[in-house]
Amino acid sequence: MKVTHLKNIIIVALAVLNVFFLGFVVARGVKDVSVRAETHRQLQTLLLQSGIDLNVKGIREGGTLFIFETKRDTEWEGAAAEALLGAVTALDRGGNITEYVGVDGRAVFRGGGEFEITFKAGAVDGGTDLVKTAERILGDMKISVIDTAQNDQTVTAMCALRGIEIFNCTIDFTFVDGDLTSMIGKHAGNVQLAQTPVEMASCATALMRFVTDVDAGKYSCAVMTGVRPGYNLFVSAFDMSLRPVWLVETDTGIYYVDAQSGDIVRQSA
């Protein structure tokens, strides 16, 4: 048998094998989608028994997320302040608060990740696109975000870790007469993997945990409009961490269900 003929046979065999595996993967994907859809329908039926209308189109499933330890990063704070305000002087205000004073304004950073930066008039021109200006500033500060939205003269950015939302870490930019006057927000500092995987593939457990509290009278809602996975920054007197949570949007507010412990926290106003 000629070598070229043998090569052709091998190529055809490999092509057939690839088609087989592709068909298997597609079939598996279709089956998984079908199973998820059926699970969502069952959830919808179950929640109706508790008087809750679940919008299944608002459910966004996830994969595996991890718990991260985080701590204050004073080096980052100083570098961020200097990038925006020019040369700065650091002042210890006590209570785990540091103020940076520069030629273009002042910045205040707190131990729980909160910060506030105010700019002198004319220090930062918002330009013709306020969102792009906000994104450029976040890039200068080396803050990763997943979404930005403009509402008149304000821009809000959602912080992210590895492309996943950190729900309670947002940054608000305020512009007046085309100039940036202030930015206020919360940012997770030095992030270190804690090597604790949490499976986020199904939201059913989180929803049932929430409904249990609704049935017990702890919370109330009639409609669930959205459910999606992400992170929350948790701050205590001893440490800080980024923990995987399920965000549950309802007609009475937004709730976070800890994916590991099942603890529920309502978003503060």
PDB file of C-alpha atoms in Angstrom:
ATOM      1  CA  MET A   1       0.000   0.000   0.000  1.00  0.00           C
ATOM      2  CA  LYS A   2       1.367   3.358  -0.922  1.00  0.00           C
ATOM      3  CA  VAL A   3       2.308   5.728   1.899  1.00  0.00           C
ATOM      4  CA  THR A   4       0.111   8.525   0.509  1.00  0.00           C
ATOM      5  CA  HIS A   5      -2.878   6.176   0.358  1.00  0.00           C
ATOM      6  CA  LEU A   6      -2.273   5.130   3.968  1.00  0.00           C
ATOM      7  CA  LYS A   7      -2.055   8.768   5.024  1.00  0.00           C
ATOM      8  CA  ASN A   8      -5.386   9.482   3.332  1.00  0.00           C
ATOM      9  CA  ILE A   9      -7.010   6.598   5.185  1.00  0.00           C
ATOM     10  CA  ILE A  10      -5.653   7.892   8.501  1.00  0.00           C
ATOM     11  CA  ILE A  11      -6.864  11.421   7.750  1.00  0.00           C
ATOM     12  CA  VAL A  12     -10.358  10.161   6.907  1.00  0.00           C
ATOM     13  CA  ALA A  13     -10.418   8.013  10.062  1.00  0.00           C
ATOM     14  CA  LEU A  14      -9.403  10.976  12.207  1.00  0.00           C
ATOM     15  CA  ALA A  15     -12.048  13.150  10.566  1.00  0.00           C
ATOM     16  CA  VAL A  16     -14.739  10.543  11.286  1.00  0.00           C
ATOM     17  CA  LEU A  17     -13.501  10.272  14.880  1.00  0.00           C
ATOM     18  CA  ASN A  18     -13.639  14.052  15.307  1.00  0.00           C
ATOM     19  CA  VAL A  19     -17.190  14.148  13.968  1.00  0.00           C
ATOM     20  CA  PHE A  20     -18.148  11.401  16.421  1.00  0.00           C
ATOM     21  CA  PHE A  21     -16.688  13.260  19.396  1.00  0.00           C
ATOM     22  CA  LEU A  22     -18.216  16.550  18.237  1.00  0.00           C
ATOM     23  CA  GLY A  23     -21.603  14.878  18.041  1.00  0.00           C
ATOM     24  CA  PHE A  24     -21.089  13.448  21.526  1.00  0.00           C
ATOM     25  CA  VAL A  25     -20.153  16.864  22.959  1.00  0.00           C
ATOM     26  CA  VAL A  26     -23.107  18.579  21.270  1.00  0.00           C
ATOM     27  CA  ALA A  27     -25.504  15.884  22.490  1.00  0.00           C
ATOM     28  CA  ARG A  28     -24.096  16.174  26.011  1.00  0.00           C
ATOM     29  CA  GLY A  29     -24.481  19.959  25.882  1.00  0.00           C
ATOM     30  CA  VAL A  30     -28.074  19.724  24.674  1.00  0.00           C
ATOM     31  CA  LYS A  31     -28.843  17.230  27.438  1.00  0.00           C
ATOM     32  CA  ASP A  32     -27.294  19.492  30.100  1.00  0.00           C
ATOM     33  CA  VAL A  33     -29.309  22.484  28.862  1.00  0.00           C
ATOM     34  CA  SER A  34     -32.461  20.360  28.897  1.00  0.00           C
ATOM     35  CA  VAL A  35     -31.773  19.159  32.461  1.00  0.00           C
ATOM     36  CA  ARG A  36     -31.148  22.739  33.671  1.00  0.00           C
ATOM     37  CA  ALA A  37     -34.332  23.960  31.996  1.00  0.00           C
ATOM     38  CA  GLU A  38     -36.349  21.196  33.662  1.00  0.00           C
ATOM     39  CA  THR A  39     -34.739  21.983  37.043  1.00  0.00           C
ATOM     40  CA  HIS A  40     -35.659  25.648  36.625  1.00  0.00           C
ATOM     41  CA  ARG A  41     -39.252  24.735  35.794  1.00  0.00           C
ATOM     42  CA  GLN A  42     -39.459  22.542  38.882  1.00  0.00           C
ATOM     43  CA  LEU A  43     -38.038  25.385  40.982  1.00  0.00           C
ATOM     44  CA  GLN A  44     -40.605  27.745  39.518  1.00  0.00           C
ATOM     45  CA  THR A  45     -43.424  25.356  40.437  1.00  0.00           C
ATOM     46  CA  LEU A  46     -42.041  24.814  43.933  1.00  0.00           C
ATOM     47  CA  LEU A  47     -41.622  28.531  44.640  1.00  0.00           C
ATOM     48  CA  LEU A  48     -45.178  29.224  43.507  1.00  0.00           C
ATOM     49  CA  GLN A  49     -46.322  27.079  46.426  1.00  0.00           C
ATOM     50  CA  SER A  50     -44.713  29.709  48.680  1.00  0.00           C
ATOM     51  CA  GLY A  51     -46.345  32.525  46.736  1.00  0.00           C
ATOM     52  CA  ILE A  52     -43.177  33.485  44.833  1.00  0.00           C
ATOM     53  CA  ASP A  53     -43.103  33.945  41.064  1.00  0.00           C
ATOM     54  CA  LEU A  54     -39.647  32.995  39.738  1.00  0.00           C
ATOM     55  CA  ASN A  55     -38.497  34.415  36.407  1.00  0.00           C
ATOM     56  CA  VAL A  56     -36.469  31.472  35.108  1.00  0.00           C
ATOM     57  CA  LYS A  57     -34.991  33.629  32.331  1.00  0.00           C
ATOM     58  CA  GLY A  58     -33.255  35.650  35.039  1.00  0.00           C
ATOM     59  CA  ILE A  59     -31.278  32.659  36.352  1.00  0.00           C
ATOM     60  CA  ARG A  60     -27.583  32.560  35.510  1.00  0.00           C
ATOM     61  CA  GLU A  61     -25.774  29.395  36.529  1.00  0.00           C
ATOM     62  CA  GLY A  62     -22.097  29.267  37.496  1.00  0.00           C
ATOM     63  CA  GLY A  63     -19.172  26.897  37.889  1.00  0.00           C
ATOM     64  CA  THR A  64     -16.661  26.537  40.724  1.00  0.00           C
ATOM     65  CA  LEU A  65     -15.578  29.655  42.613  1.00  0.00           C
ATOM     66  CA  PHE A  66     -12.995  29.950  45.381  1.00  0.00           C
ATOM     67  CA  ILE A  67     -12.745  31.714  48.722  1.00  0.00           C
ATOM     68  CA  PHE A  68     -10.048  34.388  48.777  1.00  0.00           C
ATOM     69  CA  GLU A  69      -8.334  36.035  51.711  1.00  0.00           C
ATOM     70  CA  THR A  70      -7.712  39.738  51.282  1.00  0.00           C
ATOM     71  CA  LYS A  71      -5.946  42.404  53.282  1.00  0.00           C
ATOM     72  CA  ARG A  72      -5.298  46.097  53.109  1.00  0.00           C
ATOM     73  CA  ASP A  73      -2.636  47.081  50.583  1.00  0.00           C
ATOM     74  CA  THR A  74      -1.118  50.394  51.637  1.00  0.00           C
ATOM     75  CA  GLU A  75       1.427  50.281  48.809  1.00  0.00           C
ATOM     76  CA  TRP A  76      -1.397  50.110  46.285  1.00  0.00           C
ATOM     77  CA  GLU A  77      -3.229  52.954  48.052  1.00  0.00           C
ATOM     78  CA  GLY A  78      -0.213  55.249  47.861  1.00  0.00           C
ATOM     79  CA  ALA A  79       0.448  54.382  44.217  1.00  0.00           C
ATOM     80  CA  ALA A  80      -3.217  54.886  43.275  1.00  0.00           C
ATOM     81  CA  ALA A  81      -3.385  58.251  45.049  1.00  0.00           C
ATOM     82  CA  GLU A  82      -0.189  59.399  43.371  1.00  0.00           C
ATOM     83  CA  ALA A  83      -1.395  58.281  39.937  1.00  0.00           C
ATOM     84  CA  LEU A  84      -4.463  60.507  40.287  1.00  0.00           C
ATOM     85  CA  LEU A  85      -3.300  63.400  42.463  1.00  0.00           C
ATOM     86  CA  GLY A  86       0.386  63.775  41.630  1.00  0.00           C
ATOM     87  CA  ALA A  87       2.962  63.763  44.435  1.00  0.00           C
ATOM     88  CA  VAL A  88       1.158  63.056  47.709  1.00  0.00           C
ATOM     89  CA  THR A  89       1.802  63.281  51.431  1.00  0.00           C
ATOM     90  CA  ALA A  90       0.464  60.420  53.556  1.00  0.00           C
ATOM     91  CA  LEU A  91      -1.194  61.287  56.869  1.00  0.00           C
ATOM     92  CA  ASP A  92      -2.224  58.715  59.492  1.00  0.00           C
ATOM     93  CA  ARG A  93      -5.653  59.764  60.750  1.00  0.00           C
ATOM     94  CA  GLY A  94      -5.974  56.912  63.248  1.00  0.00           C
ATOM     95  CA  GLY A  95      -8.693  54.280  63.306  1.00  0.00           C
ATOM     96  CA  ASN A  96      -7.038  52.486  60.365  1.00  0.00           C
ATOM     97  CA  ILE A  97      -7.609  55.545  58.152  1.00  0.00           C
ATOM     98  CA  THR A  98      -4.946  57.084  55.905  1.00  0.00           C
ATOM     99  CA  GLU A  99      -5.288  60.378  54.064  1.00  0.00           C
ATOM    100  CA  TYR A 100      -3.205  61.263  51.015  1.00  0.00           C
ATOM    101  CA  VAL A 101      -2.958  64.949  50.107  1.00  0.00           C
ATOM    102  CA  GLY A 102      -1.738  65.957  46.646  1.00  0.00           C
ATOM    103  CA  VAL A 103      -1.711  68.956  44.366  1.00  0.00           C
ATOM    104  CA  ASP A 104      -4.917  67.837  42.599  1.00  0.00           C
ATOM    105  CA  GLY A 105      -6.946  66.813  45.651  1.00  0.00           C
ATOM    106  CA  ARG A 106      -7.110  64.373  48.545  1.00  0.00           C
ATOM    107  CA  ALA A 107      -7.768  60.677  49.010  1.00  0.00           C
ATOM    108  CA  VAL A 108      -8.946  58.833  52.120  1.00  0.00           C
ATOM    109  CA  PHE A 109      -8.543  55.045  52.432  1.00  0.00           C
ATOM    110  CA  ARG A 110     -10.048  52.921  55.233  1.00  0.00           C
ATOM    111  CA  GLY A 111      -9.174  49.470  56.485  1.00  0.00           C
ATOM    112  CA  GLY A 112     -12.345  47.815  55.187  1.00  0.00           C
ATOM    113  CA  GLY A 113     -11.564  48.646  51.568  1.00  0.00           C
ATOM    114  CA  GLU A 114     -13.597  51.867  51.395  1.00  0.00           C
ATOM    115  CA  PHE A 115     -12.059  54.945  49.842  1.00  0.00           C
ATOM    116  CA  GLU A 116     -13.039  58.453  48.825  1.00  0.00           C
ATOM    117  CA  ILE A 117     -11.119  60.719  46.468  1.00  0.00           C
ATOM    118  CA  THR A 118     -12.015  64.378  45.918  1.00  0.00           C
ATOM    119  CA  PHE A 119     -10.497  66.439  43.128  1.00  0.00           C
ATOM    120  CA  LYS A 120      -9.782  70.130  42.864  1.00  0.00           C
ATOM    121  CA  ALA A 121     -11.785  72.030  40.252  1.00  0.00           C
ATOM    122  CA  GLY A 122     -10.411  71.419  36.782  1.00  0.00           C
ATOM    123  CA  ALA A 123      -7.995  68.676  37.866  1.00  0.00           C
ATOM    124  CA  VAL A 124      -9.692  65.972  35.766  1.00  0.00           C
ATOM    125  CA  ASP A 125     -11.600  66.817  32.594  1.00  0.00           C
ATOM    126  CA  GLY A 126     -14.395  64.327  31.992  1.00  0.00           C
ATOM    127  CA  GLY A 127     -14.134  64.791  28.240  1.00  0.00           C
ATOM    128  CA  THR A 128     -16.909  63.843  25.850  1.00  0.00           C
ATOM    129  CA  ASP A 129     -17.317  60.290  27.205  1.00  0.00           C
ATOM    130  CA  LEU A 130     -17.616  60.070  30.989  1.00  0.00           C
ATOM    131  CA  VAL A 131     -17.600  56.263  30.975  1.00  0.00           C
ATOM    132  CA  LYS A 132     -14.306  56.140  29.092  1.00  0.00           C
ATOM    133  CA  THR A 133     -12.818  58.678  31.509  1.00  0.00           C
ATOM    134  CA  ALA A 134     -13.911  56.549  34.480  1.00  0.00           C
ATOM    135  CA  GLU A 135     -12.514  53.385  32.879  1.00  0.00           C
ATOM    136  CA  ARG A 136      -9.194  55.129  32.172  1.00  0.00           C
ATOM    137  CA  ILE A 137      -8.928  56.191  35.811  1.00  0.00           C
ATOM    138  CA  LEU A 138      -9.724  52.673  37.019  1.00  0.00           C
ATOM    139  CA  GLY A 139      -6.993  51.399  34.720  1.00  0.00           C
ATOM    140  CA  ASP A 140      -4.534  53.886  36.248  1.00  0.00           C
ATOM    141  CA  MET A 141      -5.544  52.563  39.689  1.00  0.00           C
ATOM    142  CA  LYS A 142      -5.222  48.939  38.480  1.00  0.00           C
ATOM    143  CA  ILE A 143      -8.784  48.138  39.526  1.00  0.00           C
ATOM    144  CA  SER A 144     -10.521  45.404  37.526  1.00  0.00           C
ATOM    145  CA  VAL A 145     -14.187  46.038  36.689  1.00  0.00           C
ATOM    146  CA  ILE A 146     -16.775  44.074  34.756  1.00  0.00           C
ATOM    147  CA  ASP A 147     -19.384  46.716  34.013  1.00  0.00           C
ATOM    148  CA  THR A 148     -19.812  50.496  33.953  1.00  0.00           C
ATOM    149  CA  ALA A 149     -23.046  52.456  33.678  1.00  0.00           C
ATOM    150  CA  GLN A 150     -23.777  56.158  33.304  1.00  0.00           C
ATOM    151  CA  ASN A 151     -26.703  58.045  34.818  1.00  0.00           C
ATOM    152  CA  ASP A 152     -26.578  61.701  33.812  1.00  0.00           C
ATOM    153  CA  GLN A 153     -23.422  63.082  35.476  1.00  0.00           C
ATOM    154  CA  THR A 154     -22.521  59.959  37.463  1.00  0.00           C
ATOM    155  CA  VAL A 155     -20.805  56.733  36.442  1.00  0.00           C
ATOM    156  CA  THR A 156     -20.939  53.514  38.477  1.00  0.00           C
ATOM    157  CA  ALA A 157     -18.434  50.698  38.006  1.00  0.00           C
ATOM    158  CA  MET A 158     -18.799  47.121  39.306  1.00  0.00           C
ATOM    159  CA  CYS A 159     -15.512  45.659  40.554  1.00  0.00           C
ATOM    160  CA  ALA A 160     -14.562  42.142  39.518  1.00  0.00           C
ATOM    161  CA  LEU A 161     -12.197  39.293  40.299  1.00  0.00           C
ATOM    162  CA  ARG A 162     -11.142  37.113  37.366  1.00  0.00           C
ATOM    163  CA  GLY A 163     -14.115  38.413  35.403  1.00  0.00           C
ATOM    164  CA  ILE A 164     -16.641  37.628  38.178  1.00  0.00           C
ATOM    165  CA  GLU A 165     -18.646  40.405  39.841  1.00  0.00           C
ATOM    166  CA  ILE A 166     -17.890  41.520  43.392  1.00  0.00           C
ATOM    167  CA  PHE A 167     -21.403  42.651  44.196  1.00  0.00           C
ATOM    168  CA  ASN A 168     -20.680  44.912  47.174  1.00  0.00           C
ATOM    169  CA  CYS A 169     -17.599  46.561  45.638  1.00  0.00           C
ATOM    170  CA  THR A 170     -18.743  49.390  43.387  1.00  0.00           C
ATOM    171  CA  ILE A 171     -17.178  52.751  42.590  1.00  0.00           C
ATOM    172  CA  ASP A 172     -19.211  55.904  41.905  1.00  0.00           C
ATOM    173  CA  PHE A 173     -17.809  58.810  39.885  1.00  0.00           C
ATOM    174  CA  THR A 174     -19.429  62.255  40.114  1.00  0.00           C
ATOM    175  CA  PHE A 175     -18.901  64.905  37.441  1.00  0.00           C
ATOM    176  CA  VAL A 176     -19.911  68.568  37.636  1.00  0.00           C
ATOM    177  CA  ASP A 177     -19.761  70.872  34.598  1.00  0.00           C
ATOM    178  CA  GLY A 178     -17.620  68.324  32.778  1.00  0.00           C
ATOM    179  CA  ASP A 179     -15.030  67.926  35.559  1.00  0.00           C
ATOM    180  CA  LEU A 180     -14.605  64.920  37.843  1.00  0.00           C
ATOM    181  CA  THR A 181     -15.220  66.090  41.410  1.00  0.00           C
ATOM    182  CA  SER A 182     -15.159  62.838  43.394  1.00  0.00           C
ATOM    183  CA  MET A 183     -15.076  59.058  43.346  1.00  0.00           C
ATOM    184  CA  ILE A 184     -16.306  56.925  46.214  1.00  0.00           C
ATOM    185  CA  GLY A 185     -16.225  53.158  46.493  1.00  0.00           C
ATOM    186  CA  LYS A 186     -14.953  49.906  47.922  1.00  0.00           C
ATOM    187  CA  HIS A 187     -12.122  47.767  46.566  1.00  0.00           C
ATOM    188  CA  ALA A 188     -10.699  44.387  47.597  1.00  0.00           C
ATOM    189  CA  GLY A 189      -6.985  44.910  48.199  1.00  0.00           C
ATOM    190  CA  ASN A 190      -4.296  42.247  48.295  1.00  0.00           C
ATOM    191  CA  VAL A 191      -6.133  39.049  47.266  1.00  0.00           C
ATOM    192  CA  GLN A 192      -4.736  35.599  48.078  1.00  0.00           C
ATOM    193  CA  LEU A 193      -6.355  32.275  47.203  1.00  0.00           C
ATOM    194  CA  ALA A 194      -7.524  30.412  50.307  1.00  0.00           C
ATOM    195  CA  GLN A 195      -7.706  27.062  48.424  1.00  0.00           C
ATOM    196  CA  THR A 196     -11.374  26.485  49.238  1.00  0.00           C
ATOM    197  CA  PRO A 197     -13.432  25.547  46.156  1.00  0.00           C
ATOM    198  CA  VAL A 198     -17.179  26.130  46.277  1.00  0.00           C
ATOM    199  CA  GLU A 199     -19.383  24.521  43.632  1.00  0.00           C
ATOM    200  CA  MET A 200     -21.704  27.120  42.067  1.00  0.00           C
ATOM    201  CA  ALA A 201     -23.151  24.992  39.256  1.00  0.00           C
ATOM    202  CA  SER A 202     -26.716  25.046  40.606  1.00  0.00           C
ATOM    203  CA  CYS A 203     -28.657  27.789  42.343  1.00  0.00           C
ATOM    204  CA  ALA A 204     -31.388  25.419  43.588  1.00  0.00           C
ATOM    205  CA  THR A 205     -29.891  25.005  47.084  1.00  0.00           C
ATOM    206  CA  ALA A 206     -29.488  28.759  47.523  1.00  0.00           C
ATOM    207  CA  LEU A 207     -33.052  29.457  46.437  1.00  0.00           C
ATOM    208  CA  MET A 208     -34.497  26.810  48.730  1.00  0.00           C
ATOM    209  CA  ARG A 209     -32.487  28.237  51.625  1.00  0.00           C
ATOM    210  CA  PHE A 210     -33.941  31.664  50.875  1.00  0.00           C
ATOM    211  CA  VAL A 211     -37.498  30.341  50.502  1.00  0.00           C
ATOM    212  CA  THR A 212     -37.195  28.581  53.868  1.00  0.00           C
ATOM    213  CA  ASP A 213     -36.598  31.963  55.505  1.00  0.00           C
ATOM    214  CA  VAL A 214     -39.469  33.496  53.515  1.00  0.00           C
ATOM    215  CA  ASP A 215     -41.825  30.752  54.722  1.00  0.00           C
ATOM    216  CA  ALA A 216     -40.597  31.349  58.269  1.00  0.00           C
ATOM    217  CA  GLY A 217     -41.497  35.037  57.976  1.00  0.00           C
ATOM    218  CA  LYS A 218     -37.913  36.312  58.163  1.00  0.00           C
ATOM    219  CA  TYR A 219     -38.110  37.830  54.673  1.00  0.00           C
ATOM    220  CA  SER A 220     -40.925  38.508  52.264  1.00  0.00           C
ATOM    221  CA  CYS A 221     -41.174  38.694  48.489  1.00  0.00           C
ATOM    222  CA  ALA A 222     -43.632  37.888  45.730  1.00  0.00           C
ATOM    223  CA  VAL A 223     -41.342  37.935  42.697  1.00  0.00           C
ATOM    224  CA  MET A 224     -37.775  36.764  41.995  1.00  0.00           C
ATOM    225  CA  THR A 225     -36.454  38.539  38.924  1.00  0.00           C
ATOM    226  CA  GLY A 226     -32.854  37.315  38.854  1.00  0.00           C
ATOM    227  CA  VAL A 227     -30.365  34.895  40.406  1.00  0.00           C
ATOM    228  CA  ARG A 228     -26.645  34.891  39.615  1.00  0.00           C
ATOM    229  CA  PRO A 229     -23.322  33.874  41.198  1.00  0.00           C
ATOM    230  CA  GLY A 230     -20.498  36.189  42.223  1.00  0.00           C
ATOM    231  CA  TYR A 231     -18.472  37.419  45.194  1.00  0.00           C
ATOM    232  CA  ASN A 232     -19.025  39.613  48.229  1.00  0.00           C
ATOM    233  CA  LEU A 233     -16.300  41.275  50.263  1.00  0.00           C
ATOM    234  CA  PHE A 234     -16.766  40.309  53.921  1.00  0.00           C
ATOM    235  CA  VAL A 235     -15.056  42.457  56.549  1.00  0.00           C
ATOM    236  CA  SER A 236     -14.737  41.627  60.250  1.00  0.00           C
ATOM    237  CA  ALA A 237     -12.649  42.946  63.108  1.00  0.00           C
ATOM    238  CA  PHE A 238     -10.135  40.172  62.438  1.00  0.00           C
ATOM    239  CA  ASP A 239      -9.944  39.618  58.693  1.00  0.00           C
ATOM    240  CA  MET A 240     -11.340  40.257  55.208  1.00  0.00           C
ATOM    241  CA  SER A 241     -12.318  37.733  52.569  1.00  0.00           C
ATOM    242  CA  LEU A 242     -13.997  37.386  49.208  1.00  0.00           C
ATOM    243  CA  ARG A 243     -16.665  34.706  49.441  1.00  0.00           C
ATOM    244  CA  PRO A 244     -18.831  33.168  46.698  1.00  0.00           C
ATOM    245  CA  VAL A 245     -22.484  34.162  47.018  1.00  0.00           C
ATOM    246  CA  TRP A 246     -25.709  33.917  45.063  1.00  0.00           C
ATOM    247  CA  LEU A 247     -27.361  37.264  44.385  1.00  0.00           C
ATOM    248  CA  VAL A 248     -31.151  36.992  44.548  1.00  0.00           C
ATOM    249  CA  GLU A 249     -33.106  39.918  43.087  1.00  0.00           C
ATOM    250  CA  THR A 250     -36.676  40.262  44.356  1.00  0.00           C
ATOM    251  CA  ASP A 251     -39.466  42.820  44.389  1.00  0.00           C
ATOM    252  CA  THR A 252     -38.561  43.660  48.010  1.00  0.00           C
ATOM    253  CA  GLY A 253     -34.810  44.070  47.562  1.00  0.00           C
ATOM    254  CA  ILE A 254     -31.591  42.234  46.832  1.00  0.00           C
ATOM    255  CA  TYR A 255     -30.359  39.360  48.984  1.00  0.00           C
ATOM    256  CA  TYR A 256     -27.049  37.474  49.082  1.00  0.00           C
ATOM    257  CA  VAL A 257     -26.936  33.781  49.949  1.00  0.00           C
ATOM    258  CA  ASP A 258     -23.496  32.543  51.017  1.00  0.00           C
ATOM    259  CA  ALA A 259     -22.767  29.588  48.738  1.00  0.00           C
ATOM    260  CA  GLN A 260     -20.877  27.708  51.459  1.00  0.00           C
ATOM    261  CA  SER A 261     -22.649  28.493  54.735  1.00  0.00           C
ATOM    262  CA  GLY A 262     -26.130  29.341  53.435  1.00  0.00           C
ATOM    263  CA  ASP A 263     -26.186  32.564  55.478  1.00  0.00           C
ATOM    264  CA  ILE A 264     -28.403  35.265  53.976  1.00  0.00           C
ATOM    265  CA  VAL A 265     -27.662  38.990  54.014  1.00  0.00           C
ATOM    266  CA  ARG A 266     -29.943  41.695  52.652  1.00  0.00           C
ATOM    267  CA  GLN A 267     -28.300  44.435  50.608  1.00  0.00           C
ATOM    268  CA  SER A 268     -28.210  47.647  52.614  1.00  0.00           C
ATOM    269  CA  ALA A 269     -29.965  50.653  51.143  1.00  0.00           C
TER     270      ALA A 269
END
